[in-house]
XYZ file of C-alpha atoms in Angstrom:
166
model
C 0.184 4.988 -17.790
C -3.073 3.272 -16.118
C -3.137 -0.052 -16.294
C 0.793 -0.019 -17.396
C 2.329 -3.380 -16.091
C 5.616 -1.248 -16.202
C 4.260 1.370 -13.884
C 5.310 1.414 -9.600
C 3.565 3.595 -7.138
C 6.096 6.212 -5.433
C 5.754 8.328 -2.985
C 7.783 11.245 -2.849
C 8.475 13.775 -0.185
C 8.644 17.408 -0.449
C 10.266 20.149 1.526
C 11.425 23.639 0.882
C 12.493 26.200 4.123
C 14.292 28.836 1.574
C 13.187 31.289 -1.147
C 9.435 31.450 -0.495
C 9.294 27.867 0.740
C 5.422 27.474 0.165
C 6.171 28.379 -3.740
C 8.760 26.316 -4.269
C 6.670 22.997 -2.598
C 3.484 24.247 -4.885
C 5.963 24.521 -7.977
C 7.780 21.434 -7.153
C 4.360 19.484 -7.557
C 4.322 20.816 -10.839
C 7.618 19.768 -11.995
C 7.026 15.980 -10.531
C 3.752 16.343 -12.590
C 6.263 16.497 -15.597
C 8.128 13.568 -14.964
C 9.332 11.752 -17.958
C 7.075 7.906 -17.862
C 5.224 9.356 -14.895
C 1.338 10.795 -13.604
C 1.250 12.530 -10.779
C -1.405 11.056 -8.923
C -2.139 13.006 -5.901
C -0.126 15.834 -3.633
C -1.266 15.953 -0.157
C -2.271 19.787 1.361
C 0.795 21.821 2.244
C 1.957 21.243 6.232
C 4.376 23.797 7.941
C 7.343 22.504 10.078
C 9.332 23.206 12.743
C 12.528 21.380 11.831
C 13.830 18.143 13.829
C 17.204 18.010 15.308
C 18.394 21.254 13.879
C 18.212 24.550 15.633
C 18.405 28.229 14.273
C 16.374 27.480 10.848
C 13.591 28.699 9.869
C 10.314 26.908 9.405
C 9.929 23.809 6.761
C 6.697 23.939 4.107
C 6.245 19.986 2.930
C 4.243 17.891 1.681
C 4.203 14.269 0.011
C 2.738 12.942 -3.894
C 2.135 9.947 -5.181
C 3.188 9.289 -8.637
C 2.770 6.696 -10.907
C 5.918 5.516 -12.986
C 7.720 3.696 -15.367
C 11.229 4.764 -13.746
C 12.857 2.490 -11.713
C 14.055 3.900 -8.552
C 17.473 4.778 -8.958
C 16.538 7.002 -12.583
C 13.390 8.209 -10.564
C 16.253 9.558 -7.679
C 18.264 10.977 -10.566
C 15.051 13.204 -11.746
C 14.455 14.122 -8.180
C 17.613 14.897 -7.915
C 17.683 16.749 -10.943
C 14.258 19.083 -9.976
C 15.972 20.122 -6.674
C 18.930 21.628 -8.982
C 16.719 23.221 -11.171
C 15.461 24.660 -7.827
C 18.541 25.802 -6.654
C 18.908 23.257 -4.167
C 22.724 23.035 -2.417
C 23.629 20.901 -0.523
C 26.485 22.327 1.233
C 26.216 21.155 4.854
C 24.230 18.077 6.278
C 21.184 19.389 7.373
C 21.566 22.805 5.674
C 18.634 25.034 4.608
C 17.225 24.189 1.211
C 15.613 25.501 -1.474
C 13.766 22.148 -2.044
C 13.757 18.682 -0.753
C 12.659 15.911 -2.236
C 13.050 12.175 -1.154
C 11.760 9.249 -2.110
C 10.242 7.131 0.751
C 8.706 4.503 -0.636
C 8.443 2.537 -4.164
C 5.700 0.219 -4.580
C 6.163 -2.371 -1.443
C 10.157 -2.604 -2.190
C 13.327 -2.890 -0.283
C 16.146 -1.012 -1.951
C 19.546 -0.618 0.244
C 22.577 0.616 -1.203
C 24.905 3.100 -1.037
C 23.416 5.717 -3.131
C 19.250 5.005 -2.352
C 17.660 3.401 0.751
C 13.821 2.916 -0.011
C 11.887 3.268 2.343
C 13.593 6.204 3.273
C 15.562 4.957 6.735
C 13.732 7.773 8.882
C 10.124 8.370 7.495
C 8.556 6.455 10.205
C 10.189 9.114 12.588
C 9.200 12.290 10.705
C 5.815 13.836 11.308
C 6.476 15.643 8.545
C 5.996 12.970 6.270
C 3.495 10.613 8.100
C 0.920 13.810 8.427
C 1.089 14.270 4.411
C 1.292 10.676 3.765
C -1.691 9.642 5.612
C -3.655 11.909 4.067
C -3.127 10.694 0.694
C -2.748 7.155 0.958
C -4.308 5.918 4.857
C -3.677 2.546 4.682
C 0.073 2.518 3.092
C 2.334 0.065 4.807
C 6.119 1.017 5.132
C 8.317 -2.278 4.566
C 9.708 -3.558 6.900
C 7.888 -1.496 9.863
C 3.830 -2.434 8.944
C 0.932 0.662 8.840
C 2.402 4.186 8.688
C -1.095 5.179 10.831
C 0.620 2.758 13.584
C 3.923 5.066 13.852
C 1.812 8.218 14.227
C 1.923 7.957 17.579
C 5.726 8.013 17.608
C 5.843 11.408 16.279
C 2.917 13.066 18.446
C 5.106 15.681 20.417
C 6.953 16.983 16.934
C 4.953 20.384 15.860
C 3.180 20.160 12.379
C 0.331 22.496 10.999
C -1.678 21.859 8.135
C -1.993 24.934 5.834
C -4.907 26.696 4.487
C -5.312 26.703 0.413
């Protein structure tokens, strides 16, 4: 796909609290990695979580890729969407455990609001737990709409994240 004028830069966020949550994240990569018209480019180190605004759950593994792709972004949220079921992912609650998370934030430097997709993702900027994984892989990535993702860290400083060991 290099050098594709058909390809968009996405960045895709990953989070799993169920089942062995640091498996799931690690095999999740893998699956994006098999993406139909897609490359994974890069998937930042593996951060655990305490979760925001929700009490009595247990800890969140997650991480963010990049991914290179010929999908546009609602078919891309239709393979996401697909992964997560292949994962086991429910979603029987709003805010309810999962088996796997993933959401896509951004999609090359595009606004896309409607019912069924809002890129960027409407609370990324607020999440440590995508900023910290983000940052990492791609430092000077602007969110749309909002400027530098390195300018919101600051935002999210009290929310506890910890980078994980290989």
């Amino acid at each position: 796909m290099a050098g594709n004028a058909s390809a968009h830069l996405a960045f895709i966020a990953l989070g799993a609290n169920l089942a062995d949550p640091l498996a799931q994240v690690r095999a999740a990569g893998k699956a994006l990695a098999g993406l139909p018209a897609s490359r994974l480019l890069r998937l930042s180190s593996l951060y655990r979580t305490v979760p925001v605004g929700i009490r009595g759950q247990a800890d969140f593994v997650n991480a963010v890729a990049a991914l290179e792709t010929a999908l546009s972004p609602p078919r891309l949220l239709d393979a996401l969407f697909a992964i997560e079921r292949r994962f086991g992912r429910r979603r029987e609650y709003h805010h309810a455990p999962r088996t796997l998370d993933l959401d896509l934030l951004l999609y090359d430097e595009i606004v896309v609001d409607s019912q069924r997709l809002s890129v960027p993702h409407p609370r990324m900027h607020l999440r440590a737990f995508v900023l910290a994984p983000l940052l990492e892989i791609a430092p000077q990535v602007l969110i749309p709409g909002r400027g530098t993702a390195a300018a919101w860290l600051p935002a999210v400083s009290m929310q506890i994240i910890e980078k994980l060991g290989e």
